[in-house]
Tab-separated table of C-alpha atoms in Angstrom:
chain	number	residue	atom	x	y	z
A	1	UNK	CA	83.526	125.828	87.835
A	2	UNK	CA	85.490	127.230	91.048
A	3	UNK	CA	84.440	127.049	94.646
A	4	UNK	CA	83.072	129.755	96.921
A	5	UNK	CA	85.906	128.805	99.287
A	6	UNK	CA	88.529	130.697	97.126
A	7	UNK	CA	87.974	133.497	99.415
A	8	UNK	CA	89.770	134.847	102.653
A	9	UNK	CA	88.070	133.339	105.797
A	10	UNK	CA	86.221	136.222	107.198
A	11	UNK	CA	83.312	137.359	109.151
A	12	UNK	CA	81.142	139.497	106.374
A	13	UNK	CA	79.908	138.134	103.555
A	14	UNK	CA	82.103	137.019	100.676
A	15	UNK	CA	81.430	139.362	97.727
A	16	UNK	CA	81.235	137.807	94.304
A	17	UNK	CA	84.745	139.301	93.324
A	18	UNK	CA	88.114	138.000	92.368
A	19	UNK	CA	90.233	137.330	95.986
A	20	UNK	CA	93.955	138.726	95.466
A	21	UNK	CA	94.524	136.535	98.220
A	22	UNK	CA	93.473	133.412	100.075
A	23	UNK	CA	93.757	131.447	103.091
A	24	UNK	CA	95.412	128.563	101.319
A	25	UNK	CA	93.852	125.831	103.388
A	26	UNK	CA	94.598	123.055	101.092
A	27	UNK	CA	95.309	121.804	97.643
A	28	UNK	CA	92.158	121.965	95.905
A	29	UNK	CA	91.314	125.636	97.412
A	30	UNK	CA	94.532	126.726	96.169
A	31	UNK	CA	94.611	124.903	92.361
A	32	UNK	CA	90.826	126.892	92.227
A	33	UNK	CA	91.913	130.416	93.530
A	34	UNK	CA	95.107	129.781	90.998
A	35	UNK	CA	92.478	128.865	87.947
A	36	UNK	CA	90.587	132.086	88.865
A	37	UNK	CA	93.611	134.442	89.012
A	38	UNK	CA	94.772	132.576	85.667
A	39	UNK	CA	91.352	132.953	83.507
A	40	UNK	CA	91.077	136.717	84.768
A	41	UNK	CA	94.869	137.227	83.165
A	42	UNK	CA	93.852	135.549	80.113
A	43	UNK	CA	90.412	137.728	80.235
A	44	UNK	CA	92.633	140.399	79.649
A	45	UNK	CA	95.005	139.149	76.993
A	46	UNK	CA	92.166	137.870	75.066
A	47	UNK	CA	89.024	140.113	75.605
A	48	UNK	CA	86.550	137.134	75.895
A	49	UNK	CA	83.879	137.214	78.080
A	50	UNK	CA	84.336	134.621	81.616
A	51	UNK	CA	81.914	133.706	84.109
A	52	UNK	CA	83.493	131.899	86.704
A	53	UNK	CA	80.743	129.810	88.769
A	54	UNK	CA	81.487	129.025	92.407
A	55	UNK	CA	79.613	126.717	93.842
A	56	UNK	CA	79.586	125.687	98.113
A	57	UNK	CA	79.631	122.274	99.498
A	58	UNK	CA	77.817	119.988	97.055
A	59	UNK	CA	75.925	117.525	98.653
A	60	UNK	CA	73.127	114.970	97.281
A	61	UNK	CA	69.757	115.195	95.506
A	62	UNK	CA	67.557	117.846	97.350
A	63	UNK	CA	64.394	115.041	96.929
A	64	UNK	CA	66.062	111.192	97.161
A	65	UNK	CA	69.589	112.202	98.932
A	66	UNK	CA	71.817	110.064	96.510
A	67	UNK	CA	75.246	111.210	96.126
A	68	UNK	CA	78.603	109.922	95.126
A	69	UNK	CA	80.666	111.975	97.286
A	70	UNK	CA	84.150	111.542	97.873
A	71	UNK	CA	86.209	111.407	100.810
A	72	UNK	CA	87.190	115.046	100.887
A	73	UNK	CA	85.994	118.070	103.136
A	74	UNK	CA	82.012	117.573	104.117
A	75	UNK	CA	82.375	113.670	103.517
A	76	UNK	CA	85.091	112.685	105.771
A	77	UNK	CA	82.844	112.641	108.334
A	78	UNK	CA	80.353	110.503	106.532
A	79	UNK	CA	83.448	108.220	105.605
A	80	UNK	CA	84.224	108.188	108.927
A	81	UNK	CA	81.214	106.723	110.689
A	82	UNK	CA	80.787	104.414	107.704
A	83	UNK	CA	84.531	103.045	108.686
A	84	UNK	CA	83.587	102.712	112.145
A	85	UNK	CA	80.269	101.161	111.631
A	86	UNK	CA	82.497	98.747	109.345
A	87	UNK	CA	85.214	98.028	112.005
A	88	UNK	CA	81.987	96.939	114.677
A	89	UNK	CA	82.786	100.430	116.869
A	90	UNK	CA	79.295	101.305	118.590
A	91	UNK	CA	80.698	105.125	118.708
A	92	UNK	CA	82.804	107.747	117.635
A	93	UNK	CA	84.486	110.513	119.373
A	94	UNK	CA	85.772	113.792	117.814
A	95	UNK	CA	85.143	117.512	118.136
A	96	UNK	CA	84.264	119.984	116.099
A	97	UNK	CA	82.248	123.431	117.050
A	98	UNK	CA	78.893	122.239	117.210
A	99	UNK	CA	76.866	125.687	116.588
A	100	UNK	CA	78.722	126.158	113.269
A	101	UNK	CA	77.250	125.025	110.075
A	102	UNK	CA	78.495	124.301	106.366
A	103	UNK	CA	76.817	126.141	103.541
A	104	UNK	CA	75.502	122.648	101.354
A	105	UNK	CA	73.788	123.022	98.042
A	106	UNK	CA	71.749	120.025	96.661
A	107	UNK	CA	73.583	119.123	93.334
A	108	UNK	CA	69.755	119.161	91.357
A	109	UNK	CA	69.692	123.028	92.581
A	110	UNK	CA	72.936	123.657	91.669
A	111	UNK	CA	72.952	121.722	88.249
A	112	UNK	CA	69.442	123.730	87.873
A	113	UNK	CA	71.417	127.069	88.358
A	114	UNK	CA	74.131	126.629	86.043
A	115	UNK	CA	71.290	125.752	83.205
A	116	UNK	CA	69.600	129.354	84.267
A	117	UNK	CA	72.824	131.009	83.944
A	118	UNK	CA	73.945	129.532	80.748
A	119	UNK	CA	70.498	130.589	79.411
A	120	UNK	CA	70.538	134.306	80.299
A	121	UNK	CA	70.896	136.287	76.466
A	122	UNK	CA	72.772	139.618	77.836
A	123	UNK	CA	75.587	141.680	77.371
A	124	UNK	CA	78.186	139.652	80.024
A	125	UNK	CA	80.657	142.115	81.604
A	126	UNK	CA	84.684	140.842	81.052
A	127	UNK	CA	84.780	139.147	83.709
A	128	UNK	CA	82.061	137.798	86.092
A	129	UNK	CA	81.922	135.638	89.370
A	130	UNK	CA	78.321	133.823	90.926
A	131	UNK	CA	78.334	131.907	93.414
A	132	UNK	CA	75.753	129.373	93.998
A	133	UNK	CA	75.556	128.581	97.287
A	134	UNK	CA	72.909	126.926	99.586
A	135	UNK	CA	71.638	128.227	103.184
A	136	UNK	CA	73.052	127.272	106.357
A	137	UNK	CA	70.212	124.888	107.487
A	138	UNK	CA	71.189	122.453	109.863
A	139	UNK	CA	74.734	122.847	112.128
A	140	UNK	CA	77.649	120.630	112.871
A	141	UNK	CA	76.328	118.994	115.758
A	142	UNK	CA	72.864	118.346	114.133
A	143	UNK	CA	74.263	116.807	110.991
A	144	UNK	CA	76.681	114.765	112.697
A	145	UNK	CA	73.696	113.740	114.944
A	146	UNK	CA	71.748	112.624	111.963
A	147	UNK	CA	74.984	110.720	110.355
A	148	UNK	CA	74.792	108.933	113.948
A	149	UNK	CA	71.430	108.039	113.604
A	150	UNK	CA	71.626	106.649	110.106
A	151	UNK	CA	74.607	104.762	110.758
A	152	UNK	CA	73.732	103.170	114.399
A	153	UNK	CA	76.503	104.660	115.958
A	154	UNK	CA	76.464	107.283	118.928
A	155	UNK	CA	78.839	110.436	118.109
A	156	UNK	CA	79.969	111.784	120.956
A	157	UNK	CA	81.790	115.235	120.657
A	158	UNK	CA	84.714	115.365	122.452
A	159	UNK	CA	88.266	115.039	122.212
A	160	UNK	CA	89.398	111.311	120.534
A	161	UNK	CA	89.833	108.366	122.780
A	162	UNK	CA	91.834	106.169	120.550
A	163	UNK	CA	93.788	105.373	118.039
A	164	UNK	CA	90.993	105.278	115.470
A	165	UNK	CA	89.443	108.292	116.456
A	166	UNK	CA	92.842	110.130	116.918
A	167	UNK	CA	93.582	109.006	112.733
A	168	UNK	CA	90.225	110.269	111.860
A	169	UNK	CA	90.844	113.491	113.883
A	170	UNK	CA	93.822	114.252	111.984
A	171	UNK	CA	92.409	113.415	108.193
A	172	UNK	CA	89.167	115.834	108.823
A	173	UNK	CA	91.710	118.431	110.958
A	174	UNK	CA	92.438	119.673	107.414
A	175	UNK	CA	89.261	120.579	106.630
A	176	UNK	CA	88.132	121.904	110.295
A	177	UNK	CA	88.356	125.288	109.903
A	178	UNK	CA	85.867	125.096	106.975
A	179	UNK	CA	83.553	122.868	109.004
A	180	UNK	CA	84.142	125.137	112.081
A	181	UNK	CA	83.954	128.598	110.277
A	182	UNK	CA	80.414	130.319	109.730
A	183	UNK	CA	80.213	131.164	106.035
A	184	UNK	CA	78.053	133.843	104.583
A	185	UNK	CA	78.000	134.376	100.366
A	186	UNK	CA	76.847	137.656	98.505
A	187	UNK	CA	74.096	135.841	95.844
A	188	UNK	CA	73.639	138.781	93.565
A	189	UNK	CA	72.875	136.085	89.887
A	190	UNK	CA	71.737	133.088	91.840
């Protein structure tokens, strides 16, 4: 299991291939692109069959929401209204591109997906990518509107006011580009 985010940022969709390069954003990007590059080299070596599965944001249960996400990429923002809510703030300020959206797939469609794949009885080429990937439903500004409403707090998106908001500016500034960058997958398997 990779990511689909082992891929050069770009505006066309992002073919189900192996990258020779990356935009090394962070850590976990880069240790996946590295796995990739290393089981295609060992494809060759060894002659067995890989299918490399490369799934988008994972978020909650499509049908009760539950999730135990961490406080990486997507859910830094969560973590960072829960924090505020927690310190007594009655808003948060940050910005982020509000028309841009993050390409989430429900961990029941993506845990059904990987059972469909491991079930298919042909003749696997060498070496195979699939990414499973959900649509771009809702955009920045509407999910962060909805992670207002369900933790009481307004979001207001603008620059940071304080030194709170300037902290939790600069732990989801890593991951901005992601949030801020309109993805768009190839889904030939999935």
């Amino acid at each position: 299991v990779s990511t689909a985010y082992t891929s050069p940022m770009q505006d066309e969709k992002i073919e189900e291939k192996l990258h020779s390069t990356s935009d090394f954003l962070n850590s976990y990007q880069t240790s996946k692109w590295s796995a990739e590059q290393t089981l295609a080299n060992m494809q060759k070596t060894h002659g067995l069959p890989i299918t490399v599965f490369r799934p988008s944001i994972i978020v909650g249960d499509s049908k009760s929401g539950w999730s135990a996400g961490k406080a990486f990429g997507f859910y830094m923002f969560l973590n960072a209204f829960k924090t505020a809510k927690h310190m007594g703030l009655r808003s948060l300020q940050f910005d982020v591109t509000a028309n841009a959206g993050p390409c989430l797939v429900h961990i029941d469609s993506l845990a059904d997906a990987a059972l469909s794949l491991s079930k298919i009885n042909q003749n696997q080429r060498a070496f195979e990518i699939v990414h499973c990937t959900g649509k771009t439903a809702l955009n920045n500004n509407e999910i962060l509107t909805i992670m207002s409403a369900v933790s009481g707090l307004d979001y207001i998106n603008k620059s940071p006011r304080d030194l709170f908001e300037r902290r939790v500016a600069s732990l989801v500034e890593k991951n901005k580009l992601f949030a801020e960058h309109d993805w768009s997958f190839h889904t030939t398997r999935m």
